């Protein structure tokens, strides 16, 4: 295991914004997958779809700084390598200006992604499937049979 490290030709704030976007997109899609009022994906397929989205997010955003979209994957490895003998070098990358991005960026992005999903999609669905109005397209097979 190794912590994520940056390229030197990109500004620190670009990494931060990238992690916000990656976390936001990931949370938005996870909320769409698990929302029974939206896609109505069976629960046994949730891990497949969520795992696919994590893989896609990691591959898309990995070029700049190895895609630290999971703070629990980046920070503990940094602490371990510091204890194992590398000392403050693991936190001292880019004049101590980078290590916090893997923690703060995805959290901020996930909050924004969840908020955006709620305001743009979830808020507009009826509370119960019985409340579908005439002309609404039922999304589940059970609703189509009615």
PDB file of C-alpha atoms in Angstrom:
ATOM      1  CA  UNK A   1       0.000   0.000   0.000  1.00  0.00           C
ATOM      2  CA  UNK A   2       1.124   3.485  -0.693  1.00  0.00           C
ATOM      3  CA  UNK A   3      -0.451   6.876  -0.113  1.00  0.00           C
ATOM      4  CA  UNK A   4      -1.432   9.039  -3.054  1.00  0.00           C
ATOM      5  CA  UNK A   5       1.024  11.631  -4.297  1.00  0.00           C
ATOM      6  CA  UNK A   6       0.639  14.440  -6.771  1.00  0.00           C
ATOM      7  CA  UNK A   7       2.169  15.481 -10.032  1.00  0.00           C
ATOM      8  CA  UNK A   8       4.298  18.580  -9.651  1.00  0.00           C
ATOM      9  CA  UNK A   9       2.992  20.419 -12.711  1.00  0.00           C
ATOM     10  CA  UNK A  10      -0.571  20.912 -11.439  1.00  0.00           C
ATOM     11  CA  UNK A  11      -1.705  23.404  -8.807  1.00  0.00           C
ATOM     12  CA  UNK A  12      -2.910  22.193  -5.410  1.00  0.00           C
ATOM     13  CA  UNK A  13      -6.337  23.795  -5.835  1.00  0.00           C
ATOM     14  CA  UNK A  14      -6.871  21.858  -9.076  1.00  0.00           C
ATOM     15  CA  UNK A  15      -6.445  18.658  -7.069  1.00  0.00           C
ATOM     16  CA  UNK A  16      -8.881  19.894  -4.468  1.00  0.00           C
ATOM     17  CA  UNK A  17     -11.534  20.758  -7.054  1.00  0.00           C
ATOM     18  CA  UNK A  18     -10.933  17.428  -8.788  1.00  0.00           C
ATOM     19  CA  UNK A  19     -11.602  15.539  -5.575  1.00  0.00           C
ATOM     20  CA  UNK A  20     -14.766  17.563  -4.992  1.00  0.00           C
ATOM     21  CA  UNK A  21     -16.010  16.698  -8.479  1.00  0.00           C
ATOM     22  CA  UNK A  22     -15.036  13.012  -8.116  1.00  0.00           C
ATOM     23  CA  UNK A  23     -16.744  12.697  -4.727  1.00  0.00           C
ATOM     24  CA  UNK A  24     -19.815  14.553  -5.949  1.00  0.00           C
ATOM     25  CA  UNK A  25     -20.246  12.414  -9.052  1.00  0.00           C
ATOM     26  CA  UNK A  26     -19.725   9.240  -7.077  1.00  0.00           C
ATOM     27  CA  UNK A  27     -22.262  10.189  -4.398  1.00  0.00           C
ATOM     28  CA  UNK A  28     -24.775  11.378  -6.997  1.00  0.00           C
ATOM     29  CA  UNK A  29     -24.647   8.040  -8.819  1.00  0.00           C
ATOM     30  CA  UNK A  30     -24.724   5.998  -5.595  1.00  0.00           C
ATOM     31  CA  UNK A  31     -27.837   7.843  -4.474  1.00  0.00           C
ATOM     32  CA  UNK A  32     -29.433   7.239  -7.886  1.00  0.00           C
ATOM     33  CA  UNK A  33     -28.641   3.525  -7.621  1.00  0.00           C
ATOM     34  CA  UNK A  34     -30.084   3.033  -4.130  1.00  0.00           C
ATOM     35  CA  UNK A  35     -33.133   5.268  -4.580  1.00  0.00           C
ATOM     36  CA  UNK A  36     -36.081   2.902  -4.989  1.00  0.00           C
ATOM     37  CA  UNK A  37     -38.266   5.696  -6.368  1.00  0.00           C
ATOM     38  CA  UNK A  38     -35.842   6.400  -9.212  1.00  0.00           C
ATOM     39  CA  UNK A  39     -34.299   3.425 -10.997  1.00  0.00           C
ATOM     40  CA  UNK A  40     -35.646   0.678  -8.716  1.00  0.00           C
ATOM     41  CA  UNK A  41     -32.518  -1.446  -9.117  1.00  0.00           C
ATOM     42  CA  UNK A  42     -32.729  -4.724  -7.160  1.00  0.00           C
ATOM     43  CA  UNK A  43     -30.630  -4.726  -3.990  1.00  0.00           C
ATOM     44  CA  UNK A  44     -28.522  -7.657  -5.104  1.00  0.00           C
ATOM     45  CA  UNK A  45     -27.213  -5.553  -8.014  1.00  0.00           C
ATOM     46  CA  UNK A  46     -26.262  -2.512  -5.912  1.00  0.00           C
ATOM     47  CA  UNK A  47     -22.703  -3.739  -5.194  1.00  0.00           C
ATOM     48  CA  UNK A  48     -22.118  -4.392  -8.899  1.00  0.00           C
ATOM     49  CA  UNK A  49     -23.247  -0.928  -9.987  1.00  0.00           C
ATOM     50  CA  UNK A  50     -21.566   0.900  -7.103  1.00  0.00           C
ATOM     51  CA  UNK A  51     -18.337  -1.036  -7.634  1.00  0.00           C
ATOM     52  CA  UNK A  52     -18.455  -0.166 -11.319  1.00  0.00           C
ATOM     53  CA  UNK A  53     -18.907   3.521 -10.499  1.00  0.00           C
ATOM     54  CA  UNK A  54     -16.001   3.453  -8.039  1.00  0.00           C
ATOM     55  CA  UNK A  55     -13.806   1.845 -10.692  1.00  0.00           C
ATOM     56  CA  UNK A  56     -14.845   4.352 -13.349  1.00  0.00           C
ATOM     57  CA  UNK A  57     -14.297   7.282 -10.985  1.00  0.00           C
ATOM     58  CA  UNK A  58     -10.869   6.003  -9.987  1.00  0.00           C
ATOM     59  CA  UNK A  59      -9.824   5.511 -13.613  1.00  0.00           C
ATOM     60  CA  UNK A  60     -11.108   8.872 -14.773  1.00  0.00           C
ATOM     61  CA  UNK A  61      -9.543  10.916 -11.962  1.00  0.00           C
ATOM     62  CA  UNK A  62      -6.372   8.869 -11.354  1.00  0.00           C
ATOM     63  CA  UNK A  63      -4.096  10.692 -13.789  1.00  0.00           C
ATOM     64  CA  UNK A  64      -3.431  13.674 -11.541  1.00  0.00           C
ATOM     65  CA  UNK A  65      -2.995  12.114  -8.112  1.00  0.00           C
ATOM     66  CA  UNK A  66      -3.914   8.426  -8.044  1.00  0.00           C
ATOM     67  CA  UNK A  67      -7.609   9.082  -7.259  1.00  0.00           C
ATOM     68  CA  UNK A  68      -7.796   9.432  -3.472  1.00  0.00           C
ATOM     69  CA  UNK A  69     -11.605   9.279  -3.441  1.00  0.00           C
ATOM     70  CA  UNK A  70     -11.544   7.272  -0.214  1.00  0.00           C
ATOM     71  CA  UNK A  71      -9.972   9.071   2.762  1.00  0.00           C
ATOM     72  CA  UNK A  72      -9.734   5.746   4.618  1.00  0.00           C
ATOM     73  CA  UNK A  73      -7.429   4.466   1.879  1.00  0.00           C
ATOM     74  CA  UNK A  74      -5.139   7.489   1.682  1.00  0.00           C
ATOM     75  CA  UNK A  75      -4.656   8.830   5.209  1.00  0.00           C
ATOM     76  CA  UNK A  76      -3.918   5.576   7.110  1.00  0.00           C
ATOM     77  CA  UNK A  77      -1.271   4.565   4.570  1.00  0.00           C
ATOM     78  CA  UNK A  78       0.311   7.975   5.001  1.00  0.00           C
ATOM     79  CA  UNK A  79       0.374   7.537   8.776  1.00  0.00           C
ATOM     80  CA  UNK A  80       1.762   3.999   8.438  1.00  0.00           C
ATOM     81  CA  UNK A  81       4.615   5.066   6.168  1.00  0.00           C
ATOM     82  CA  UNK A  82       5.411   7.938   8.529  1.00  0.00           C
ATOM     83  CA  UNK A  83       5.616   5.497  11.467  1.00  0.00           C
ATOM     84  CA  UNK A  84       7.510   2.904   9.390  1.00  0.00           C
ATOM     85  CA  UNK A  85      10.482   5.195   8.931  1.00  0.00           C
ATOM     86  CA  UNK A  86       9.797   7.808   6.288  1.00  0.00           C
ATOM     87  CA  UNK A  87       8.843  10.380   8.885  1.00  0.00           C
ATOM     88  CA  UNK A  88       7.275  13.662   7.921  1.00  0.00           C
ATOM     89  CA  UNK A  89       8.124  13.197   4.238  1.00  0.00           C
ATOM     90  CA  UNK A  90       4.785  11.485   3.701  1.00  0.00           C
ATOM     91  CA  UNK A  91       2.940  14.596   4.881  1.00  0.00           C
ATOM     92  CA  UNK A  92       5.510  17.086   3.583  1.00  0.00           C
ATOM     93  CA  UNK A  93       4.709  16.677  -0.100  1.00  0.00           C
ATOM     94  CA  UNK A  94       4.253  20.076  -1.794  1.00  0.00           C
ATOM     95  CA  UNK A  95       5.239  21.933   1.388  1.00  0.00           C
ATOM     96  CA  UNK A  96       2.625  20.154   3.533  1.00  0.00           C
ATOM     97  CA  UNK A  97      -0.102  21.476   1.249  1.00  0.00           C
ATOM     98  CA  UNK A  98      -1.377  18.234  -0.238  1.00  0.00           C
ATOM     99  CA  UNK A  99      -2.099  15.576   2.389  1.00  0.00           C
ATOM    100  CA  UNK A 100      -5.381  17.169   3.516  1.00  0.00           C
ATOM    101  CA  UNK A 101      -6.925  17.093   0.030  1.00  0.00           C
ATOM    102  CA  UNK A 102      -7.563  13.336   0.192  1.00  0.00           C
ATOM    103  CA  UNK A 103      -9.529  13.890   3.404  1.00  0.00           C
ATOM    104  CA  UNK A 104     -11.433  17.116   2.852  1.00  0.00           C
ATOM    105  CA  UNK A 105     -12.066  17.013  -0.920  1.00  0.00           C
ATOM    106  CA  UNK A 106     -14.096  13.783  -1.123  1.00  0.00           C
ATOM    107  CA  UNK A 107     -16.145  14.688   1.961  1.00  0.00           C
ATOM    108  CA  UNK A 108     -17.070  18.092   0.561  1.00  0.00           C
ATOM    109  CA  UNK A 109     -17.797  16.533  -2.832  1.00  0.00           C
ATOM    110  CA  UNK A 110     -20.045  13.834  -1.366  1.00  0.00           C
ATOM    111  CA  UNK A 111     -22.064  16.379   0.586  1.00  0.00           C
ATOM    112  CA  UNK A 112     -22.482  18.503  -2.552  1.00  0.00           C
ATOM    113  CA  UNK A 113     -23.353  15.438  -4.681  1.00  0.00           C
ATOM    114  CA  UNK A 114     -25.963  14.223  -2.176  1.00  0.00           C
ATOM    115  CA  UNK A 115     -27.451  17.691  -1.863  1.00  0.00           C
ATOM    116  CA  UNK A 116     -27.553  18.108  -5.649  1.00  0.00           C
ATOM    117  CA  UNK A 117     -29.226  14.700  -6.100  1.00  0.00           C
ATOM    118  CA  UNK A 118     -31.815  15.478  -3.465  1.00  0.00           C
ATOM    119  CA  UNK A 119     -32.654  18.905  -4.920  1.00  0.00           C
ATOM    120  CA  UNK A 120     -32.603  17.914  -8.589  1.00  0.00           C
ATOM    121  CA  UNK A 121     -34.162  14.427  -8.541  1.00  0.00           C
ATOM    122  CA  UNK A 122     -35.349  12.951  -5.242  1.00  0.00           C
ATOM    123  CA  UNK A 123     -37.360  15.969  -4.166  1.00  0.00           C
ATOM    124  CA  UNK A 124     -39.501  15.727  -7.311  1.00  0.00           C
ATOM    125  CA  UNK A 125     -40.619  12.109  -6.903  1.00  0.00           C
ATOM    126  CA  UNK A 126     -43.902  11.340  -5.133  1.00  0.00           C
ATOM    127  CA  UNK A 127     -43.561   9.804  -1.666  1.00  0.00           C
ATOM    128  CA  UNK A 128     -45.397   6.623  -2.662  1.00  0.00           C
ATOM    129  CA  UNK A 129     -45.660   4.804  -5.944  1.00  0.00           C
ATOM    130  CA  UNK A 130     -49.448   5.040  -5.695  1.00  0.00           C
ATOM    131  CA  UNK A 131     -49.208   8.792  -6.150  1.00  0.00           C
ATOM    132  CA  UNK A 132     -48.213   8.553  -9.823  1.00  0.00           C
ATOM    133  CA  UNK A 133     -50.333  10.914 -11.831  1.00  0.00           C
ATOM    134  CA  UNK A 134     -51.869  10.174 -15.218  1.00  0.00           C
ATOM    135  CA  UNK A 135     -49.234  10.502 -17.868  1.00  0.00           C
ATOM    136  CA  UNK A 136     -46.326   9.639 -15.516  1.00  0.00           C
ATOM    137  CA  UNK A 137     -44.184   6.795 -16.725  1.00  0.00           C
ATOM    138  CA  UNK A 138     -43.968   4.003 -14.147  1.00  0.00           C
ATOM    139  CA  UNK A 139     -40.376   2.914 -13.714  1.00  0.00           C
ATOM    140  CA  UNK A 140     -40.772  -0.464 -12.046  1.00  0.00           C
ATOM    141  CA  UNK A 141     -42.146  -3.659 -13.514  1.00  0.00           C
ATOM    142  CA  UNK A 142     -44.762  -3.848 -10.760  1.00  0.00           C
ATOM    143  CA  UNK A 143     -46.076  -0.396 -11.721  1.00  0.00           C
ATOM    144  CA  UNK A 144     -46.256  -1.376 -15.398  1.00  0.00           C
ATOM    145  CA  UNK A 145     -48.457  -4.367 -14.569  1.00  0.00           C
ATOM    146  CA  UNK A 146     -51.117  -2.168 -12.940  1.00  0.00           C
TER     147      UNK A 146
END
